[in-house]
Coordinates of C-alpha atoms and ligand atoms in Angstrom, one line a residue:
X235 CA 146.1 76.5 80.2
X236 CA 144.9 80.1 78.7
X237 CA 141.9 81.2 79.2
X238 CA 140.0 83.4 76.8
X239 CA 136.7 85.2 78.2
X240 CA 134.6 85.6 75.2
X241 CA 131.4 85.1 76.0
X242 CA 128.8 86.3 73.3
X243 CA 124.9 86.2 73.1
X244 CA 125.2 83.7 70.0
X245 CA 127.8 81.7 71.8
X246 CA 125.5 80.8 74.6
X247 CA 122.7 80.6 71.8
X248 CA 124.3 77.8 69.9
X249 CA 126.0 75.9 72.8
X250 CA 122.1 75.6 74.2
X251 CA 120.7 74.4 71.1
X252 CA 123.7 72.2 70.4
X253 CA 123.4 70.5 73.8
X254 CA 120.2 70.0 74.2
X255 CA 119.2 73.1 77.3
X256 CA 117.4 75.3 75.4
X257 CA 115.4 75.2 71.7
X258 CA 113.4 77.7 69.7
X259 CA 110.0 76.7 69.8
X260 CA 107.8 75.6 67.0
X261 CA 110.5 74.8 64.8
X262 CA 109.5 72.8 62.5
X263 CA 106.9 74.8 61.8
X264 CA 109.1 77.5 61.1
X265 CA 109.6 78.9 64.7
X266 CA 107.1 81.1 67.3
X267 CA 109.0 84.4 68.1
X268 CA 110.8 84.4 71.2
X269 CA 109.4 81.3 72.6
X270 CA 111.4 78.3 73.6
X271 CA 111.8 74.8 74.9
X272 CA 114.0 73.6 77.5
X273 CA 115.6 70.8 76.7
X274 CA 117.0 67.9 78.9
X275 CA 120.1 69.7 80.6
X276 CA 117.9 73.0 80.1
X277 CA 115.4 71.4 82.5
X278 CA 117.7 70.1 84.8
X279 CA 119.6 73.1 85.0
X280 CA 116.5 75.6 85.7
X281 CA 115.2 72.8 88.5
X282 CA 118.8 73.3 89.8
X283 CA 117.9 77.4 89.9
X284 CA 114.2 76.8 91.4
X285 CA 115.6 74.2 94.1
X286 CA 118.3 76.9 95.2
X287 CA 115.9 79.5 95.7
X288 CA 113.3 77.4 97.0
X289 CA 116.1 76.7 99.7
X290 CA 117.0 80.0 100.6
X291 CA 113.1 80.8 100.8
X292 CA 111.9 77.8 103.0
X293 CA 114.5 75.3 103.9
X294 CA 117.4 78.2 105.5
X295 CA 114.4 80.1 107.3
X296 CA 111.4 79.7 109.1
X297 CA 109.4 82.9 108.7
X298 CA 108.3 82.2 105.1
X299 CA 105.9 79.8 103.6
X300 CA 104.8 78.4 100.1
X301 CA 101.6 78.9 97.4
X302 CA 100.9 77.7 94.1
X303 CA 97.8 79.5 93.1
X304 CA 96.5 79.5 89.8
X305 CA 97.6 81.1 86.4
X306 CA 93.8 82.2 85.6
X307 CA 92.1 84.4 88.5
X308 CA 88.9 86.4 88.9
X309 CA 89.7 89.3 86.4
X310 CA 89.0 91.2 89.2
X311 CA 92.5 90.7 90.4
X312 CA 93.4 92.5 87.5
X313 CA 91.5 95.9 88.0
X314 CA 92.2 96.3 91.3
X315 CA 96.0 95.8 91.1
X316 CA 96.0 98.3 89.0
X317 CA 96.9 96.2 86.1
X318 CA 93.8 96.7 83.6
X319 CA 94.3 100.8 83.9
X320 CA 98.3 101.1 84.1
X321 CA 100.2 97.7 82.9
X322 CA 101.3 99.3 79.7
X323 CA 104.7 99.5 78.0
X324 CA 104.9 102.9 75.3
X325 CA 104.5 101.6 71.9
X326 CA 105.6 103.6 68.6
X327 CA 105.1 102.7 65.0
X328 CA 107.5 103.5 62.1
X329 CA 105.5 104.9 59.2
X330 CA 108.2 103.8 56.5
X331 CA 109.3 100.1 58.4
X332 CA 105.5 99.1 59.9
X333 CA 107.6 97.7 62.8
X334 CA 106.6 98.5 66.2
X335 CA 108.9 99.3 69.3
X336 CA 109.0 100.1 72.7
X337 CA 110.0 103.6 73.1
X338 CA 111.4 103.5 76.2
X339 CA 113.9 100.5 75.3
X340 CA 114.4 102.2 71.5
X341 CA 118.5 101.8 72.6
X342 CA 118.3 104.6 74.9
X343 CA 118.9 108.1 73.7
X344 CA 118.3 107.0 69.9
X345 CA 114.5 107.9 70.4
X346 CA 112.7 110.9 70.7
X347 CA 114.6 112.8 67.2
X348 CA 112.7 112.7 63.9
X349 CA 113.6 111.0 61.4
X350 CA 114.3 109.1 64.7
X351 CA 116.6 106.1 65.1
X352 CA 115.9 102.2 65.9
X353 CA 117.0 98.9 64.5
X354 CA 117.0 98.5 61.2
X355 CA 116.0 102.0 60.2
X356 CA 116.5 103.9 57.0
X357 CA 117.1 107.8 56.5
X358 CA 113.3 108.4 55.8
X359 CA 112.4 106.1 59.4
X360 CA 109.4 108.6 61.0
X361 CA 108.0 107.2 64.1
X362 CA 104.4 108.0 65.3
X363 CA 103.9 109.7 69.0
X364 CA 103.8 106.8 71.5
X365 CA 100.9 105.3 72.9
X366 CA 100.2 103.2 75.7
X367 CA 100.0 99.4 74.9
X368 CA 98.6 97.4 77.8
X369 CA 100.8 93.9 78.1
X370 CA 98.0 91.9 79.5
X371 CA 97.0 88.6 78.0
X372 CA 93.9 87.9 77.6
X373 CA 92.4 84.8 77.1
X374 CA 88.2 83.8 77.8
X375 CA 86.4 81.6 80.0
X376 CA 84.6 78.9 78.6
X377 CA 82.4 78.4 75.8
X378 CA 80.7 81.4 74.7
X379 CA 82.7 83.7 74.2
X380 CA 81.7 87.2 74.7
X381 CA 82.7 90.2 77.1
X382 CA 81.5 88.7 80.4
X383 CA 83.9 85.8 80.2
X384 CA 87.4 87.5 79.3
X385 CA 89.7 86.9 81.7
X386 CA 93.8 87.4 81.9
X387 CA 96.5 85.3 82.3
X388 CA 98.8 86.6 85.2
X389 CA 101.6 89.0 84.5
X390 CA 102.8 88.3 87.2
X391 CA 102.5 85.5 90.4
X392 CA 102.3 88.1 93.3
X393 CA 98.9 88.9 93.4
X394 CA 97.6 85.4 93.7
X395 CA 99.7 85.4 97.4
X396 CA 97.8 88.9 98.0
X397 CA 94.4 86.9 97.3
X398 CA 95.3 83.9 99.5
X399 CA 96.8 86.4 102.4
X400 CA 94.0 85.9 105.2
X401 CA 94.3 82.3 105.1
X402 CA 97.8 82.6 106.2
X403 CA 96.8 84.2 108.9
X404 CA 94.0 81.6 109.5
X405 CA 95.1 78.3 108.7
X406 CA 99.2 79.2 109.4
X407 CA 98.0 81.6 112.2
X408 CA 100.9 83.8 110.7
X409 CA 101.8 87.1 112.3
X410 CA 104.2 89.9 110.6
X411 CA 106.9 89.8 109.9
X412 CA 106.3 86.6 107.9
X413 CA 106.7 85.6 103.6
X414 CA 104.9 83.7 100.9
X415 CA 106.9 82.5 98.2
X416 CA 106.0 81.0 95.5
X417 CA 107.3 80.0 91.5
X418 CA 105.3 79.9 88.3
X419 CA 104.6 81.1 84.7
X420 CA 103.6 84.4 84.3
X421 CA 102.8 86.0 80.7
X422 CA 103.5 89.6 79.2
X423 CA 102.3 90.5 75.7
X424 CA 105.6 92.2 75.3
X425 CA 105.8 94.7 72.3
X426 CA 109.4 93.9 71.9
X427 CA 111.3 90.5 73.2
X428 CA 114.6 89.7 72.2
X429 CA 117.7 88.3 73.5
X430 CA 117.1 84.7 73.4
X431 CA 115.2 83.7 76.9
X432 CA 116.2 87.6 78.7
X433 CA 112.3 88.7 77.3
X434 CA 110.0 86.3 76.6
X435 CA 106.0 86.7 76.2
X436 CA 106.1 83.1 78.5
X437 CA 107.8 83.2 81.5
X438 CA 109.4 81.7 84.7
X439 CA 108.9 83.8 88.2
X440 CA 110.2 83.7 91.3
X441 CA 108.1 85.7 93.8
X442 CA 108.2 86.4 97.6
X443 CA 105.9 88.7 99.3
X444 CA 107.4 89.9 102.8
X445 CA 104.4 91.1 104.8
X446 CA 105.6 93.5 107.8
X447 CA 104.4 95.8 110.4
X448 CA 104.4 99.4 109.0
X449 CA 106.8 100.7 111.0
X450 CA 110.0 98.1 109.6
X451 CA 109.0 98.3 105.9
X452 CA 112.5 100.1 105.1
X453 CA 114.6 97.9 107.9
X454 CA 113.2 94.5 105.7
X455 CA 113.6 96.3 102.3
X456 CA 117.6 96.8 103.5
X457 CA 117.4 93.3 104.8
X458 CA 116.0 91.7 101.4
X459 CA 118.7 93.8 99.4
X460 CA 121.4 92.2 100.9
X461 CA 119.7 88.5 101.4
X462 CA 119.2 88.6 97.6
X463 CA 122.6 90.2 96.6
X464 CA 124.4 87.6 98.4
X465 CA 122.3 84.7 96.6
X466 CA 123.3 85.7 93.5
X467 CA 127.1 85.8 94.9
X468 CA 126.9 82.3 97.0
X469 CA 126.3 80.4 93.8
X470 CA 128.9 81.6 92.2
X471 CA 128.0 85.0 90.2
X472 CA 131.4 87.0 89.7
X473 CA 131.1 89.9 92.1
X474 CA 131.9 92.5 89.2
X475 CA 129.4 91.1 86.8
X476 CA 126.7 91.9 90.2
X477 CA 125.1 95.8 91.1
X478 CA 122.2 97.1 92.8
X479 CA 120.4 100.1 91.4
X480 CA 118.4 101.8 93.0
X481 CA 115.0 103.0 90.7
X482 CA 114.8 107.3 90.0
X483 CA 111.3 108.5 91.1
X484 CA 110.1 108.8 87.4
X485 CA 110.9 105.1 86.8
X486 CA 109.2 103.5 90.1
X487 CA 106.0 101.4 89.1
X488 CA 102.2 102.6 90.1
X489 CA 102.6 100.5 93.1
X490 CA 105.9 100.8 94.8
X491 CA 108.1 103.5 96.9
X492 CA 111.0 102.3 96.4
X493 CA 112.5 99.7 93.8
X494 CA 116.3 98.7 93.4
X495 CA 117.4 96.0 90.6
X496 CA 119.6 93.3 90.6
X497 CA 121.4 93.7 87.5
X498 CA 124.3 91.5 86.1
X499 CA 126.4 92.9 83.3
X500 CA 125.2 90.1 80.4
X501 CA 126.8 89.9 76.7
X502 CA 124.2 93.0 76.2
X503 CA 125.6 95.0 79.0
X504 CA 124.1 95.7 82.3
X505 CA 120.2 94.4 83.1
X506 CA 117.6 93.8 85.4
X507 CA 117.8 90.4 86.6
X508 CA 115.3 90.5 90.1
X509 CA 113.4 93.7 91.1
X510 CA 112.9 94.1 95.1
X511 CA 110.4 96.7 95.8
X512 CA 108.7 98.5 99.2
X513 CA 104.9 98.0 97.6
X514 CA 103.8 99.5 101.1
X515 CA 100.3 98.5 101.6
X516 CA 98.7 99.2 98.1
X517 CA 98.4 95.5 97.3
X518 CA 96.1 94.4 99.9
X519 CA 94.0 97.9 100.4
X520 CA 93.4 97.2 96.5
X521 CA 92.0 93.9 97.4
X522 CA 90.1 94.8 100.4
X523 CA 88.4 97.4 98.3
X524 CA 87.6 95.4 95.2
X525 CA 86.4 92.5 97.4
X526 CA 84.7 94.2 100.3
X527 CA 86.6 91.6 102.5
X528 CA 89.0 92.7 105.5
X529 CA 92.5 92.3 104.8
X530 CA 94.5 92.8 107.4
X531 CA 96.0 91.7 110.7
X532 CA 94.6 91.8 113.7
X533 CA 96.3 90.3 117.6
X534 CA 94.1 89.0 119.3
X535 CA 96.0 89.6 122.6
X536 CA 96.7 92.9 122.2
X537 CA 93.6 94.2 120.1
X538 CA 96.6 96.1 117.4
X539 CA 95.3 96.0 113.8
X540 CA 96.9 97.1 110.8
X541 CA 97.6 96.5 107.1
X542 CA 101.1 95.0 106.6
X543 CA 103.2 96.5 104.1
X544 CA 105.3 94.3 102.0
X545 CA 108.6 93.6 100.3
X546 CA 109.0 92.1 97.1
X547 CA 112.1 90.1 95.6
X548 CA 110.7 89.2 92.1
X549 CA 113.1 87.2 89.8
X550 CA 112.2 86.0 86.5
X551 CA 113.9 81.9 86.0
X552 CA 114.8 82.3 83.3
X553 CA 117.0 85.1 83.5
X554 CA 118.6 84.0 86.2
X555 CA 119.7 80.9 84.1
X556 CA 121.2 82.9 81.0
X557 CA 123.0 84.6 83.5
X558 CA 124.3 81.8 85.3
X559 CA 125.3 80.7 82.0
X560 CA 126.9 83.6 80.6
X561 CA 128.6 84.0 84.1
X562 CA 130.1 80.1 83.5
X563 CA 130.4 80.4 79.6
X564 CA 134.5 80.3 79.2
X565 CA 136.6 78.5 76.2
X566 CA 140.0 77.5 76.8
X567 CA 142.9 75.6 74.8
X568 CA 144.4 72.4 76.9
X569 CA 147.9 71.0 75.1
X570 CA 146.7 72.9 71.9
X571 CA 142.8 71.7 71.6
X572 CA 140.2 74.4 72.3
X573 CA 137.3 73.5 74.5
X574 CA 134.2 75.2 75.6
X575 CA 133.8 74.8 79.3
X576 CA 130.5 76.0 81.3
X577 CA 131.8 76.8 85.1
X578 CA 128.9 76.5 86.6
X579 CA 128.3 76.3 90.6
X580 CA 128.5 72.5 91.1
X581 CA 124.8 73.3 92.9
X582 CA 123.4 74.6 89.7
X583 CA 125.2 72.0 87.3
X584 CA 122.8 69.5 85.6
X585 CA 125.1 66.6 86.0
X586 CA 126.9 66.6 89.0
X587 CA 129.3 63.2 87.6
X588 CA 130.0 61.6 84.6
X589 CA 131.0 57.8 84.8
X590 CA 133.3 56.8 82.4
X591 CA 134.7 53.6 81.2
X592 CA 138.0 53.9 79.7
X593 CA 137.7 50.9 77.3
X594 CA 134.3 49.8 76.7
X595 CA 136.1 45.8 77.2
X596 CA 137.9 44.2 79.8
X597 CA 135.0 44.4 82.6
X598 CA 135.3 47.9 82.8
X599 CA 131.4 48.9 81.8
X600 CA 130.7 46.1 84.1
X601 CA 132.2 47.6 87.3
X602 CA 131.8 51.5 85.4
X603 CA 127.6 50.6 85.7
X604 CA 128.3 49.4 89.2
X605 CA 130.1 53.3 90.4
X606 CA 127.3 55.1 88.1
X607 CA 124.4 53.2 90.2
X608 CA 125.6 53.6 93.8
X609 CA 126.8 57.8 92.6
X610 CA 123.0 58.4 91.0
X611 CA 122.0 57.3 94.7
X612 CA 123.3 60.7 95.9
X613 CA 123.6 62.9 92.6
X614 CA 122.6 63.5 89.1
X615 CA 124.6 61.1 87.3
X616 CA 125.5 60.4 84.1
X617 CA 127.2 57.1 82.3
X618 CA 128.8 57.7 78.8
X619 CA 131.1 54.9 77.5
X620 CA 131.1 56.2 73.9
X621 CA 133.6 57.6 71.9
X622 CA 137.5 58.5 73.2
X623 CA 138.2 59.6 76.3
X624 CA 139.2 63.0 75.7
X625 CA 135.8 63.4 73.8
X626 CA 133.9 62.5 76.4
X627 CA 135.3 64.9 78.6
X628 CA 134.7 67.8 76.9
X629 CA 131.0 66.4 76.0
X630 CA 130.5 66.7 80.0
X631 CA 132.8 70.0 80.1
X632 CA 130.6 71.5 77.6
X633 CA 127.6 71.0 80.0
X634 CA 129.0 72.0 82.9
X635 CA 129.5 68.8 85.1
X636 CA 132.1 69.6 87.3
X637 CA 133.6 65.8 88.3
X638 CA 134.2 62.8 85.8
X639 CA 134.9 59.4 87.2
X640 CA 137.0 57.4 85.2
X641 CA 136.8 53.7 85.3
X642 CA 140.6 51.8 84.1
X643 CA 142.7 49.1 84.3
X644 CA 143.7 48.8 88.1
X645 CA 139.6 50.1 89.0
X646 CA 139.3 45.7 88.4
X647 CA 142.0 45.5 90.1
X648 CA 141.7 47.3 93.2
X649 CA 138.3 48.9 93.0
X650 CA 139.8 52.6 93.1
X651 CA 138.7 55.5 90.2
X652 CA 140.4 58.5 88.8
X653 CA 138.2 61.4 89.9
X654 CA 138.9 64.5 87.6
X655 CA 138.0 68.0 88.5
X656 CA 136.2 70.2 85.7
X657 CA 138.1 73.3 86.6
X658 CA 141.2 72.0 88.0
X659 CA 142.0 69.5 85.5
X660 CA 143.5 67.4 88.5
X661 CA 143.0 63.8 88.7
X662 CA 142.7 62.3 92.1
X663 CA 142.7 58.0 92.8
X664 CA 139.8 57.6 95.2
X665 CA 138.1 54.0 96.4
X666 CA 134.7 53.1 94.6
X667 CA 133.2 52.4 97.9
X668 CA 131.8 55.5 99.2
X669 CA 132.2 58.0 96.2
X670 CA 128.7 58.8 96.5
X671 CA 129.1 60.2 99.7
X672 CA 132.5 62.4 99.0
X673 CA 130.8 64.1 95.9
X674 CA 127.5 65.0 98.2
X675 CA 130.3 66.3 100.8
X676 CA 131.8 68.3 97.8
X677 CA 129.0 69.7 96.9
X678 CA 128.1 70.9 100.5
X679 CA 131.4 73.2 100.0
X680 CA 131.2 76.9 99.1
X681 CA 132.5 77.8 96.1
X682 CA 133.9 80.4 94.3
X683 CA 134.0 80.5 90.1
X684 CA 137.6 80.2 88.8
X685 CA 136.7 83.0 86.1
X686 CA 136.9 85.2 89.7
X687 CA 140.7 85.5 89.9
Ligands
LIG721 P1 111.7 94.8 82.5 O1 112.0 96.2 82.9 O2 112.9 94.1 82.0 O3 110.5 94.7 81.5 P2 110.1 94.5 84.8 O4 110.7 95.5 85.7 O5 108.8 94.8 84.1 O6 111.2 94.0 83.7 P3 109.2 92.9 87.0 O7 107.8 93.2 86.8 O8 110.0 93.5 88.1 O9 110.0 93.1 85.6 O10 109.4 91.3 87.1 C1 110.3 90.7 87.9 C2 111.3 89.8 87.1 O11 110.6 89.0 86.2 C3 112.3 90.6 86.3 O12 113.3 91.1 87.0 C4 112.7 89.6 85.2 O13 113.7 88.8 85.8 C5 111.5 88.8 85.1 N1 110.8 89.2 83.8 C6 109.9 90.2 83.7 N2 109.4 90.3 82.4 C7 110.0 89.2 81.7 C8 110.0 88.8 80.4 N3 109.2 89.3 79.5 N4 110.7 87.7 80.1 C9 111.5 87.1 81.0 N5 111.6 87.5 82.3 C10 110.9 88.5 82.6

């Protein structure tokens, strides 16, 4: 077997569309800029994402709990987390193109000279000064529409777990050091998106505010570094293709002391894929002033109060799936015919087996139905008795699934199937009868992607 990593932007692009994970939007009315669709493996696959951080969050723990507050808030939210005044991106227009950029993403060093330098420009290209463009979306409140009923849709899901903080500490009776995750859509009027899903103007997030006692804000922020590095590494994410860095003081956001990325080295080179920041207390002081309510914690034995600082892991979903995919994006040849493979963690695969009929005669759909019924029990399972063999196998390689079962002759005759391995390309004979159970025991297994050695 010989392996070829060439894993483009436009590969992953057209393997999405072409099975079915991810389309442009709109389409047949000509497309929506950077928006898009998942489709049925798309969905399956970003669930998969969800579920495994929802599992390091909740299920592996027990200091952290779960919201899902609204997408529309008081706009209130908005002025006191600073959002109205400072959410803005630099924006600069070119005089000769009419297209608009972000300055700070105009590839790097190519700003900032005049004629100055960006996609697509000519020799006469003249950029204006930059201005600030705020990336809120707004959006109004019902029927009449004038000033008093604009409103925003969140940028971001963190501050609806600073809103619902105190009745954590009522309801939960919660005491630091303790989290609230949560996942939803967020929105960002972005000047520039790009990059297929990486920027988006819709998007996916995956939030956890850490609230602390003062005094071990930098002990958790060291703690959530690591917990969040190794996530990224336990399902599967090629050390190499994996850094923290650490945000420069001129880069930090109005909110936070200190901010380090996850990045992972995609087609495009190296990019954010989670922020983690220290936002110390500013969050809920903001609140507390804006609201006139008291938000902060107070033990009732002891009489201590305080305002808990916080730690933030933000990741955005769908990020984390292109980068999942472009880590598990590999072709290879096998006895002279290419296939595209996707090596995904068997965790994050959409279809964990494939059952497979080797003749569609001879009983073998009969007892092939039978395997597929008691396997989708346990896993996500899939039955595919069209075409050849070989096509078949690559249809579920394509996608990722990392285990085929294939149904034969001697299956009627002795109830045992050929269990083939995605990566491996080994072939084992196992017994029908308790199949389920060995794949959900697979599964269970850490695992390291064969792209690694
Ligand atoms: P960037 O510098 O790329 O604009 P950011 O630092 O503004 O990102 P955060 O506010 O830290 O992003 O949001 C946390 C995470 O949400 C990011 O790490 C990213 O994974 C995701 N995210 C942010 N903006 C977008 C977007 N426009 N499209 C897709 N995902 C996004």
């Amino acid at each position: 077997m010989r392996r070829v990593d060439v894993v483009t932007m436009d590969k992953i692009v057209s393997l999405c569309k072409r099975r079915g994970f991810v389309f442009p939007s709109s389409e047949i009315y000509g497309g929506l800029g950077s928006s898009y669709d998942y489709g049925h493996y798309g969905v399956l696959l970003k669930n998969n994402v969800k579920d495994q951080w929802w599992r390091a969050m909740l299920r592996e723990r027990d200091d952290i709990v779960a919201l899902d507050s609204a997408i529309i808030q008081h706009p209130e939210t908005w002025r006191a987390s600073g959002h109205v005044a400072s959410f803005t991106d630099p924006l600069v227009d070119c005089r000769t193109c009419k297209l608009r950029f972000r300055a700070d993403k105009l590839e790097d060093a190519q700003c900032g000279r005049k004629p100055s330098k960006h996609p697509g420009e000519t020799p006469e290209c003249d950029l204006t000064e930059a201005r600030d463009f705020n990336l809120l979306f707004e959006t109004t409140i019902g029927p009449v529409k004038d000033e008093g009923s604009v409103a925003f849709l969140r940028p971001e899901t963190a501050q609806g777990i600073f809103l619902n903080f105190r009745h954590y500490l009522q309801f939960a009776r919660k005491k630091p050091p303790f989290g609230i995750a949560q996942i939803g859509k967020s929105f960002r009027n972005e000047i520039t998106t790009g990059n297929f899903i990486f920027r988006t103007r819709e998007f996916e997030q995956m939030e956890m505010e850490y609230f602390v006692p003062p005094a071990e804000a930098e002990k958790w922020f060291t703690h959530w570094l690591d917990e969040r590095r190794g996530w990224y590494l336990k399902l599967g994410i090629r050390d190499d293709h994996l850094r923290l860095r650490p945000h420069d003081h001129e880069e930090l956001s109005h909110y936070s002391s200190a901010t380090s990325d996850v990045e992972y080295l995609f087609p495009i080179g190296w990019q954010e894929l989670e922020g983690i920041a220290n936002r110390g207390d500013f969050d809920l002081t903001q609140h507390a002033k804006h609201s006139g309510q008291k938000l902060e914690y107070v033990d009732t034995a002891s009489g201590e109060r305080y305002i808990p600082h916080v730690i933030e892991p933000a990741a955005g979903v769908d990020r984390c799936v292109l980068a999942f995919l472009a880590d598990a994006y590999e072709e290879d040849e096998i006895e002279g015919e290419q296939r595209t493979v996707l090596r995904l963690h068997p965790l994050l695969a959409p279809v964990k087996v494939a059952v497979l009929p080797l003749v569609r005669r001879d009983g073998q759909p009969e007892l092939a139905r039978e395997a597929y019924e008691q396997l989708r029990g346990h896993v996500q399972a899939e039955y595919d008795e069209g075409g050849a063999i070989g096509r078949r196998y690559r249809r579920q390689d394509e996608i990722g699934t990392p285990w085929a079962v294939t149904i034969d002759g001697q299956s009627l005759e002795d109830r045992t199937v050929t269990l083939r391995d995605r990566d491996s390309l080994k072939q084992v004979r196992l017994p029908i009868d308790g199949l389920g159970e060995e794949l959900a025991r697979r599964l269970r297994e850490p695992w390291q992607s064969p792209k690694q050695d």
